[in-house]
XYZ file of C-alpha atoms in Angstrom:
587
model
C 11.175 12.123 65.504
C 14.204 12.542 62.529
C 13.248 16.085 62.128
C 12.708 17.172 65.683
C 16.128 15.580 66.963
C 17.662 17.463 63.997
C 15.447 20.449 64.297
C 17.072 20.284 68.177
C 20.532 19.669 67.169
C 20.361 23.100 65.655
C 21.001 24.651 68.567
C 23.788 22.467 69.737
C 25.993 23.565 66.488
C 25.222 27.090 66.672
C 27.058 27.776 69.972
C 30.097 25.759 68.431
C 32.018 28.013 65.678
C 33.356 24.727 64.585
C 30.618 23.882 62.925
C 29.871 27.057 61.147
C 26.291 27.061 60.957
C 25.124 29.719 59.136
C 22.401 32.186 60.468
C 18.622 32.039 58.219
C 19.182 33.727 55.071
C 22.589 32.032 54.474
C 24.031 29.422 53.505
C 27.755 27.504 53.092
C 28.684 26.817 49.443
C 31.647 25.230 47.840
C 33.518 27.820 46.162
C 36.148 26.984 43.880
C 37.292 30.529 42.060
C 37.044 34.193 42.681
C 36.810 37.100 40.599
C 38.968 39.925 41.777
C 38.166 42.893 40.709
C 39.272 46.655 41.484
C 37.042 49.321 43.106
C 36.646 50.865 39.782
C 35.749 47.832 38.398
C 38.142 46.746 35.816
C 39.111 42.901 36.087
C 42.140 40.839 37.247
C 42.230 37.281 35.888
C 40.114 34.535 38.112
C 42.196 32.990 40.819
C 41.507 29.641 42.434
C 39.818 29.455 45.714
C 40.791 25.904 46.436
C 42.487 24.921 49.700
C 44.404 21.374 49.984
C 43.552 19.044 51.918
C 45.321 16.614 54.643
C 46.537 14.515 51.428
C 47.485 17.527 49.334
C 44.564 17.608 47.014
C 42.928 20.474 46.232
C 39.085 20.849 47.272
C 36.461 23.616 46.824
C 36.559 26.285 50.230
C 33.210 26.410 51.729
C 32.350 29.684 52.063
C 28.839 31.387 54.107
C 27.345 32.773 51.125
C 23.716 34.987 51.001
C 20.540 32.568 49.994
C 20.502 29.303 50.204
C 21.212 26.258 48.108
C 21.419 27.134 44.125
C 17.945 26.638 42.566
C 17.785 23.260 40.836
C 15.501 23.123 37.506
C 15.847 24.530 33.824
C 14.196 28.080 34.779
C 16.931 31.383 35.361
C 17.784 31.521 39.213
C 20.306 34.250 39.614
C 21.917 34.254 43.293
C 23.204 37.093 45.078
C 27.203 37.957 44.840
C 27.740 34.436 43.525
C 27.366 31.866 41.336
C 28.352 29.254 38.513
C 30.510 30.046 35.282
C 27.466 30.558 33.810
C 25.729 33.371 35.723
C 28.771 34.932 36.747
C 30.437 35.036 33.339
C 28.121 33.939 30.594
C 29.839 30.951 29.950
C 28.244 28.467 27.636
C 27.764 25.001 28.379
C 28.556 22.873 25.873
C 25.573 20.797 25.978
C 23.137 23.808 25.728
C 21.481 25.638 23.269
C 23.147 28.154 21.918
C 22.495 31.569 24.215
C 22.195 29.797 27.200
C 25.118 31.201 28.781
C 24.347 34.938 27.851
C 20.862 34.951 28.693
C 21.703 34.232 32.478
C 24.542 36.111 32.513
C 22.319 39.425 31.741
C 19.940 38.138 34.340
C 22.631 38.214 36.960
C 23.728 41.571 36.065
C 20.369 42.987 35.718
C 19.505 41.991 39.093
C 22.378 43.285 40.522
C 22.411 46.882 38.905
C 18.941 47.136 39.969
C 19.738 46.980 43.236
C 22.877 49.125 42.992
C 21.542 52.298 44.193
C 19.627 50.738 46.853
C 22.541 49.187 48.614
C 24.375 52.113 48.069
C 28.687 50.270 48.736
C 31.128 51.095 47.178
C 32.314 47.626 46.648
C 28.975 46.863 45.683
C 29.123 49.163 42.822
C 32.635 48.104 41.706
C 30.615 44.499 40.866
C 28.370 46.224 38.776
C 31.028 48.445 36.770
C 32.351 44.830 36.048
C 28.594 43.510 35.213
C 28.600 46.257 32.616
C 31.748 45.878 30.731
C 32.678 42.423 31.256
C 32.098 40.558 27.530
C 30.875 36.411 28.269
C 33.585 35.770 24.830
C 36.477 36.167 27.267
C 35.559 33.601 29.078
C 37.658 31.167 27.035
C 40.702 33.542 27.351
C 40.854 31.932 30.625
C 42.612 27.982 31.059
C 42.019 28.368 34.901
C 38.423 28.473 34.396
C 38.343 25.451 32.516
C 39.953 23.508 34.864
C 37.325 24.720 37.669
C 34.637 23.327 35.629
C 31.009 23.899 37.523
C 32.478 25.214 40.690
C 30.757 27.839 42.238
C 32.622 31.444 42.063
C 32.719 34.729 44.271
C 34.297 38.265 43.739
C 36.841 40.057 45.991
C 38.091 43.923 45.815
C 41.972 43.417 45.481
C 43.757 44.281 48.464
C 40.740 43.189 50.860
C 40.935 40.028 52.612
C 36.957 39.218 52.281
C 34.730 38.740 50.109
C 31.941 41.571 48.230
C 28.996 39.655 50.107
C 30.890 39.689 53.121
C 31.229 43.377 53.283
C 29.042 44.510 56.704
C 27.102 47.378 54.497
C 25.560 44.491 52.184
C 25.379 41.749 54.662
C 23.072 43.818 56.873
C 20.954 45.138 53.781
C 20.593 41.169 52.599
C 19.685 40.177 56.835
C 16.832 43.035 56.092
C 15.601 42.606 51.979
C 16.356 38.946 51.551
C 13.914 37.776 49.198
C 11.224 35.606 51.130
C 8.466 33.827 49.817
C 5.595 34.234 51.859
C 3.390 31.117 52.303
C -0.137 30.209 50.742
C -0.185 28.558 54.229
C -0.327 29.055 57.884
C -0.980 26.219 60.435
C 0.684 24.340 63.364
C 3.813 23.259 63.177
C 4.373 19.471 63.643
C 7.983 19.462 64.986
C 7.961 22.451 67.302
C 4.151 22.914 68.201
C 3.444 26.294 67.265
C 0.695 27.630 65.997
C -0.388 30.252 63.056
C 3.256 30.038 61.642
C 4.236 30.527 57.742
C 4.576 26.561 56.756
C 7.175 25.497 54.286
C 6.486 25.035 50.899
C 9.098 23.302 49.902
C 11.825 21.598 51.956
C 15.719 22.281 52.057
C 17.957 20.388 50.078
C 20.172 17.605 51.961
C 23.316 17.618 50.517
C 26.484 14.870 50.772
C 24.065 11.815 50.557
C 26.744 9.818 48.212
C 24.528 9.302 44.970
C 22.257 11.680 45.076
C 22.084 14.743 42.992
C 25.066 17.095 43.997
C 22.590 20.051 43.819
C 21.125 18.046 46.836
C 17.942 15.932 47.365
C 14.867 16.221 49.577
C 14.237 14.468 52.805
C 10.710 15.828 52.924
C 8.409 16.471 49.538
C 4.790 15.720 47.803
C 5.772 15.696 43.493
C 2.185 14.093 42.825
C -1.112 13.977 43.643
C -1.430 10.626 44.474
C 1.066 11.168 47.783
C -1.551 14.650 48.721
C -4.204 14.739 51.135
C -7.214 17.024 52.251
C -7.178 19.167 48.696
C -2.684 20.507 50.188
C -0.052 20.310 48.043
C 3.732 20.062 48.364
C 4.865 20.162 51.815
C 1.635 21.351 53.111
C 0.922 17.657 53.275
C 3.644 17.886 56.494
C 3.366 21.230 58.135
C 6.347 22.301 58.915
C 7.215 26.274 59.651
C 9.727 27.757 58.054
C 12.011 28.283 60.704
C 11.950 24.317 61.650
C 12.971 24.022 58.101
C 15.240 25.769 58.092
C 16.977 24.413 61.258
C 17.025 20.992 60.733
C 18.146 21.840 57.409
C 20.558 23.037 57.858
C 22.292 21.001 60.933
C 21.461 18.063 58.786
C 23.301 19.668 56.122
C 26.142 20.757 58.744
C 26.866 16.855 59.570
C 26.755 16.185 56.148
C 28.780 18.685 53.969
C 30.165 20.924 57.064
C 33.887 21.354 58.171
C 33.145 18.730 61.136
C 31.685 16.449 58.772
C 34.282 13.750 59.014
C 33.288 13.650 62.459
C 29.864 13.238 62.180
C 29.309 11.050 59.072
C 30.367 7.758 57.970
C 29.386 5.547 54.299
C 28.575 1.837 54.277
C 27.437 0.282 51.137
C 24.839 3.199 49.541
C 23.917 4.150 52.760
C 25.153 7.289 54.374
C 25.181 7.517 57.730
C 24.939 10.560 60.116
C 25.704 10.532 64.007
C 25.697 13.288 66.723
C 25.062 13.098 70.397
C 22.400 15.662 72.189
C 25.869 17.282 74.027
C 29.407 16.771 72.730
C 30.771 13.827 73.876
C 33.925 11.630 73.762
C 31.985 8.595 72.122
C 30.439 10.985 68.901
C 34.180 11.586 68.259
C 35.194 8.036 68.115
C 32.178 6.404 66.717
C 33.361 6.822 62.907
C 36.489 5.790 63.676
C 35.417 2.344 65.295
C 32.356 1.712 62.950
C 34.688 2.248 59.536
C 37.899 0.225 60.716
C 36.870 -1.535 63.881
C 40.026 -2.853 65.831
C 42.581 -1.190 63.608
C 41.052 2.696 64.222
C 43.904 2.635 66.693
C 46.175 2.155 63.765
C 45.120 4.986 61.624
C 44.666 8.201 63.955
C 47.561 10.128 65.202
C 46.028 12.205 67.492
C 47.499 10.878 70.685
C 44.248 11.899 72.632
C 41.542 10.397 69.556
C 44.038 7.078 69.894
C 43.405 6.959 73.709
C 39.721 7.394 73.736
C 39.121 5.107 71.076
C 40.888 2.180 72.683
C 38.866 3.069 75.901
C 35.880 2.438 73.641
C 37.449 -0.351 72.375
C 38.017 -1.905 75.385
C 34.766 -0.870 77.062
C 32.249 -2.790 73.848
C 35.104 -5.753 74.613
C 34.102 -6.393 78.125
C 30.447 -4.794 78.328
C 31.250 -2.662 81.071
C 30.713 0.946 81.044
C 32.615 3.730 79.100
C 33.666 6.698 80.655
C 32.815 9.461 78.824
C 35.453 12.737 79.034
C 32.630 15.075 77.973
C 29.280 13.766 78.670
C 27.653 11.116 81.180
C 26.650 7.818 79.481
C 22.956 8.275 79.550
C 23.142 11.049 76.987
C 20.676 10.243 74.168
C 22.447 8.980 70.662
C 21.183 9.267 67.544
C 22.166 7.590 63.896
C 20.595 8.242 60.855
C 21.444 6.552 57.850
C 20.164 8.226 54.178
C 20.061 6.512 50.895
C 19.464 8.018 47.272
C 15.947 7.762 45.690
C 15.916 10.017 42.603
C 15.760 13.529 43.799
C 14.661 12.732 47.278
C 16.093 10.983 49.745
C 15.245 7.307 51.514
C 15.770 6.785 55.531
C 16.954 3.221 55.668
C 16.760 3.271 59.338
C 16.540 5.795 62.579
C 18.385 4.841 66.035
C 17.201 6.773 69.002
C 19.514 5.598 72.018
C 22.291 6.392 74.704
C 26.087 6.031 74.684
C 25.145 3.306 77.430
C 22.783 0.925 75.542
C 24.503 1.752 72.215
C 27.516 0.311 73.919
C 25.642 -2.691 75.270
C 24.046 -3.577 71.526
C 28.156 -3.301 70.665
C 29.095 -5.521 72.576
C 25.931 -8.540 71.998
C 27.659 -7.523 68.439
C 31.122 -8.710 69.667
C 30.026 -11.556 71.367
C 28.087 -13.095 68.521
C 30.755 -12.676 65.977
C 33.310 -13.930 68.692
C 35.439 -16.602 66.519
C 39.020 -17.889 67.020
C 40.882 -15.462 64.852
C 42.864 -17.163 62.308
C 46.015 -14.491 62.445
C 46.326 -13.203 66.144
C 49.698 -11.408 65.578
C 51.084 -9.868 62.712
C 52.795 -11.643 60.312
C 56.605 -11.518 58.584
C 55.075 -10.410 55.725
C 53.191 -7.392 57.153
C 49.933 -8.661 57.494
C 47.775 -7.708 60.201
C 45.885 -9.469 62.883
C 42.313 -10.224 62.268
C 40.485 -7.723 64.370
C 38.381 -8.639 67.278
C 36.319 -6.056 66.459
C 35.622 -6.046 62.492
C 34.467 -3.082 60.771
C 31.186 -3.032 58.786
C 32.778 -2.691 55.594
C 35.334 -5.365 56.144
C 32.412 -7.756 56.731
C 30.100 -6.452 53.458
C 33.493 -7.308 51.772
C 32.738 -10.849 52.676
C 29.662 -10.582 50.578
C 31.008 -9.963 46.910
C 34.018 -10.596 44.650
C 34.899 -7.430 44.470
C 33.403 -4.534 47.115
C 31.770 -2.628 44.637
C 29.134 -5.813 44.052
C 28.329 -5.346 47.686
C 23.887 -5.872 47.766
C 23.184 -1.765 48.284
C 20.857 -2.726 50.734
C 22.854 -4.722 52.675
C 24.975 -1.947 54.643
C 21.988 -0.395 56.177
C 20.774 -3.493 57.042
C 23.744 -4.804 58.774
C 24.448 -1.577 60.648
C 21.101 -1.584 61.661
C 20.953 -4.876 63.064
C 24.207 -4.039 64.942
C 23.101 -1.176 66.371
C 19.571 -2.122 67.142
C 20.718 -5.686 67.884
C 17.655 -7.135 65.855
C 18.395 -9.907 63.538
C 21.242 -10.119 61.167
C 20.339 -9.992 57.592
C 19.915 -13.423 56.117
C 21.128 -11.986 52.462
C 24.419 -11.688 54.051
C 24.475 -15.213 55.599
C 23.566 -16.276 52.222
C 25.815 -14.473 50.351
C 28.993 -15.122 52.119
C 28.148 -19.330 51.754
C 27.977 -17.957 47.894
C 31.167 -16.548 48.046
C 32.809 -19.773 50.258
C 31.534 -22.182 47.550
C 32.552 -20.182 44.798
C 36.212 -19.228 46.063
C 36.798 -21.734 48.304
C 38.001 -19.537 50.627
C 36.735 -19.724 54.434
C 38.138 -17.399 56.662
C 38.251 -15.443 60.076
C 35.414 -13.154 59.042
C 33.418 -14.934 56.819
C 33.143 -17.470 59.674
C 32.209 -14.935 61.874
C 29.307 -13.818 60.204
C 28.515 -17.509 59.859
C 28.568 -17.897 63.344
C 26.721 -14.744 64.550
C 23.667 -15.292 62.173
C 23.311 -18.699 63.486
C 23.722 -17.120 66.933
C 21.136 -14.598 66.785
C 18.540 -14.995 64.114
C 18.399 -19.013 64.796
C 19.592 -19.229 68.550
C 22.338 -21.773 68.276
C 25.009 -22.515 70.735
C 27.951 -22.165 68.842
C 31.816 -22.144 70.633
C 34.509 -19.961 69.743
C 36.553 -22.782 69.646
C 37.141 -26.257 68.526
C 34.260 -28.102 70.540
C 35.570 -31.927 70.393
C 32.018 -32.692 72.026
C 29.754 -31.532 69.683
C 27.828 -34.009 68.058
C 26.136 -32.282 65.184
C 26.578 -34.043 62.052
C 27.019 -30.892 59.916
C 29.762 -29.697 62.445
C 31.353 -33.374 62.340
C 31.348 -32.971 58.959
C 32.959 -30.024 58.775
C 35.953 -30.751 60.949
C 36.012 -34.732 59.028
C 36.681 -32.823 55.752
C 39.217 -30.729 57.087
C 41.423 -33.667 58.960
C 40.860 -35.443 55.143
C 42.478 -32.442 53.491
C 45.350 -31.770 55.848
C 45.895 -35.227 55.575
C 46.634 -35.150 51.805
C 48.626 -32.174 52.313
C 50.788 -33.895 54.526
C 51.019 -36.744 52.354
C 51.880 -34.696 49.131
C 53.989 -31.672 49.205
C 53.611 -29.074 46.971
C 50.000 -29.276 45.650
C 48.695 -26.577 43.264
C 44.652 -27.748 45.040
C 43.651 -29.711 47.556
C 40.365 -31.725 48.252
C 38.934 -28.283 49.364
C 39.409 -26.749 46.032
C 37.930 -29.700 44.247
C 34.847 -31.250 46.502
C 34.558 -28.613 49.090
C 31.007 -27.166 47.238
C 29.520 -30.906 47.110
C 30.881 -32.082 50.687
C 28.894 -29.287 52.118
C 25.838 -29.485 50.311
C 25.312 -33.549 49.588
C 27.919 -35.054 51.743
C 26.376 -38.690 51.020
C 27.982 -38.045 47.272
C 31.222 -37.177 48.617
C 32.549 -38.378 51.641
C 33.005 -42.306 50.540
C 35.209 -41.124 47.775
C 37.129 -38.828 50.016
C 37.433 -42.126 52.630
C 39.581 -43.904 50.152
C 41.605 -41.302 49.294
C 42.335 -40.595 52.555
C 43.681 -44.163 52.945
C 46.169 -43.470 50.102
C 47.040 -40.487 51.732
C 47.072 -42.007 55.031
C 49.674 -44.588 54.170
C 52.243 -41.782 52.965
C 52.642 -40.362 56.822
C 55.180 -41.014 59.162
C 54.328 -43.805 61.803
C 53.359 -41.527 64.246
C 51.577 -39.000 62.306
C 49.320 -42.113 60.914
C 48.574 -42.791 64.598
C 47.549 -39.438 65.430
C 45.624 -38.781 62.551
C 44.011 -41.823 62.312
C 42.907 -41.428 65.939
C 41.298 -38.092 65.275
C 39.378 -39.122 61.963
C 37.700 -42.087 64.049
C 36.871 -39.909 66.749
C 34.860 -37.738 64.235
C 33.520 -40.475 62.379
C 31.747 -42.747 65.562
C 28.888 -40.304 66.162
C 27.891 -40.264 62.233
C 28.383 -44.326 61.470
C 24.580 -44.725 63.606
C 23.429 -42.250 60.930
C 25.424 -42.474 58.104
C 26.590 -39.365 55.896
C 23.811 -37.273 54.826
C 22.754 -36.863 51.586
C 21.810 -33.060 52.141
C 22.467 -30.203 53.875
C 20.284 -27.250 54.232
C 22.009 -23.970 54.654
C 22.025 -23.811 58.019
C 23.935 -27.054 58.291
C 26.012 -25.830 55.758
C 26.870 -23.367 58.053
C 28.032 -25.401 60.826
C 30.411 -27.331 58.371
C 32.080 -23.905 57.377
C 32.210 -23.373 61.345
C 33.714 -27.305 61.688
C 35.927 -27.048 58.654
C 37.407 -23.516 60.221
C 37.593 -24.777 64.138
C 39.565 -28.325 62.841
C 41.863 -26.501 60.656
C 42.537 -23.671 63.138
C 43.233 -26.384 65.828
C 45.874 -27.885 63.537
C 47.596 -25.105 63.612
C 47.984 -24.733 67.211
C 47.729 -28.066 68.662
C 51.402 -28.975 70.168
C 50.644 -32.283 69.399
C 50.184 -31.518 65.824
C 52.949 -29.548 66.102
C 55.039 -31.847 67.110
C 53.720 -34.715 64.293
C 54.814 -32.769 61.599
């Protein structure tokens, strides 16, 4: 199913120039220098090819470039009118044996000047007249080359705007005497049916999987005997013809690496995750944009047009009604792949096969699950913005660790994929973030949230957005007890450095038997310090919280879902003292 929605996709990108797919026998590369050179051959210094970027940083040009992806492995794999330092220039790596750089220099220029009279170009032969007299010692002469590093190169007649492999005489002999490896096997293709086609040997390389080798890694491929079947080797395990191959190859590699790749691809935890729609639509533009920042996209696009359709999206997961798609109708099939790194080949941590319409829906059960009173509903003084109604993945990972790079890697695919699939949130995250509350002391809008949600949906509780005043639950009652205890002493004593939370917050909401009679006659200290009718009201409240539990008594464990419902207590009680007016007006 991956490889025949990709393998379909193909077709999609070819029609759009945006997307610059490049025809079979090509391939984009990231080039980073040039070698100009004169028709005669005699050599100008190497100029950067780099372009900046939107920020001003300067980032290799992709460039359509004959063959395909650089051979990987320690064997000599000249390419065709480009290549590394090393091929193009003999330059030797420092951690290689000594001759390493030469010996694949002279196999790049003996391929080329055996083809010279073949192709028959002039600018063709001006490459080799600088094969033959360029010495691999001068490399060094060169700081600029240095600086470029591993970066891929390409050479350019001075006073022509393209490149030597661009030139239409050479193009069209490559189209016609590319090199092809002709298959030990013919068979049926699994992806597009046909039969007695050349089958692939080997797979392409998927490149712009974060952590996988930058040479790129394989979706698709059979390294031992133990993964073989049926006496085939390699790929023939998977029939798949060369063409598919190379299609779904390369649009994979198009939403990956291409110049539309910001549109189409998006990183949570160690999972990369690609996106397209079977026809452009409105909702493939926005989905990166709502997925990586959630209710703030709006914030950080300046696209007037990108700004509108996103809070149309926005607005549409809010209220579960339909979006209204500029560019495609709702029931267009959406698809979302998300890739991992395994060595040199690539893991699929999960496949979603939907439409804009039920994506939307699954969106939206999202929304409604994590639906919390927000702590911060407008932006502060100080700058700080509202929580968002609609979090972004990363922001609630974040919850999860410390720091963001001790984020589980397995939990981003996992939550995405329970969002988007609207299966069952991932009980490592539920755990995690009770970790982090315990250890930090710290319980907030989203780590709430994600409280509340996974209580929602993987244990089908009944859980308010609100302070519920009836709910009965002792672990809720709990909750919301310990929180009127610590506003109480922080009414009481101005100025604290920690409160109760910081101190007994842990044990209250794991063994609250321990705990709470301590707390009681504290509180009474406290209690004595308030104005008369602060004491009233407060003292009212606590006794309202404390009637259910005195049948029952305080519990002398909680498991961790309880625990959860205290978090949810403690947050509700302490977000109602905030905006009660007659809290307000006691203090």
């Amino acid at each position: 199913m991956i490889l025949q929605s990709l393998n379909e996709l193909y077709d999609r990108l070819a029609e759009d120039k945006a997307y610059a797919i490049s025809p079979p026998g090509f391939s984009p590369q990231k080039i980073s220098f040039k070698i100009v050179i004169r028709l005669d051959g005699s050599f100008i210094p190497p100029q950067d090819a780099r372009s900046p970027n939107d920020k001003g940083k300067l980032q290799n040009t992709l460039v359509e470039v004959p063959g395909g992806a650089k051979p990987s492995g320690a064997g000599v794999n000249p390419c065709f009118l480009w290549d590394n330092q090393t091929y193009l220039l003999g330059r030797q790596p420092e951690d290689k044996k000594s001759g390493f750089g030469i010996e694949r220099f002279e196999a790049f220029r003996e391929r080329h000047l055996a083809l010279e009279k073949e192709i028959d170009c002039p600018e063709f032969s001006a490459v080799c007249r600088f094969l033959e007299s360029w010495d691999p010692v001068n490399v060094e002469t060169y700081p600029i080359l240095n600086e470029l590093g591993t970066g891929f190169g390409v050479f350019q007649i001075q006073g022509q705007k393209g490149y030597v492999h661009e030139t239409p005489k050479i193009r069209n002999w490559w189209i016609k005497n590319q090199p092809r490896e002709v298959s030990a096997s013919r068979g049926q293709c699994l992806i597009s049916g046909e039969r007695d086609v050349e089958i692939a040997r080997l797979h392409p390389k998927i490149k712009g999987v974060v952590g996988a080798q930058s040479a790129g890694a394989s979706i698709v491929s059979f390294n031992d005997a133990a993964y073989e079947s049926y006496a085939k080797t390699q790929s023939f395990n998977s029939p798949v013809s060369e063409d598919v191959a190379f299609r779904y190859g390369t649009a994979l590699n198009a939403l990956l690496t291409g110049p539309k790749s910001r549109d189409h691809r998006i990183r949570i935890g160690d999972t990369t995750c690609v996106f397209w729609t079977e026809r452009q639509s409105a909702f493939e533009d926005v989905f990166a944009d709502i997925l990586g920042s959630g209710s703030h996209a709006t914030d950080e696009v300046q696209d007037e047009t990108q700004r509108e359709r996103i809070e149309r999206c926005l607005k549409a997961i809010q209220s579960g009604r339909g979006f209204v798609d500029d560019k495609a109708p709702v029931e267009t099939p959406f698809y979302l792949l998300g890739l991992a790194p395994n060595a040199a080949r690539l893991s699929v941590r999960f496949f979603l096969r939907s439409t804009i319409e039920e994506l939307l829906k699954k969106l939206n059960a999202h929304l409604e699950d994590m639906k919390i009173v927000r702590q911060f509903e407008n932006q502060t003084t100080k700058g700080r913005k509202p929580d968002p109604e609609f979090p972004a993945v990363w922001q609630l990972l974040n919850q999860s660790a410390r720091v963001s790079d001790e984020v589980p890697p397995l939990l981003g695919g996992a939550l995405t994929r329970a969002i988007v699939e609207g299966t069952r949130y991932p009980e490592a995250l539920y755990g995690a973030v009770l970790r982090r509350i315990r250890a930090d002391r710290t319980i907030n809008y989203l780590r709430v949230a994600i409280v509340k949600a996974t209580l929602v949906r993987n244990h089908q509780y009944e859980i308010p957005t609100m302070l519920d005043k009836s709910e009965t639950t002792p672990a809720y009652l709990l909750g919301r007890l310990f929180s009127a205890l610590e506003k109480t002493q922080e009414d009481a004593l101005s100025g604290l450095n920690a409160t109760i939370r910081d101190r007994f917050y842990s044990a209250a909401s794991a063994t609250p038997a321990s705990v709470f009679p301590r707390l009681l006659r504290t509180y009474q200290h406290h209690l004595s310090k308030l104005n008369p009718g602060g004491k009233v009201v407060r003292e009212k409240l606590v006794q309202e919280i404390i009637d259910p539990l005195e049948s029952s008594g305080f519990p002398s464990q909680l498991n961790i879902k309880a625990q959860g419902l205290f978090a949810i207590g403690y947050y509700h009680q302490r977000k109602a003292f905030f905006t009660s007016k007659t809290e307000n007006d006691e203090s």
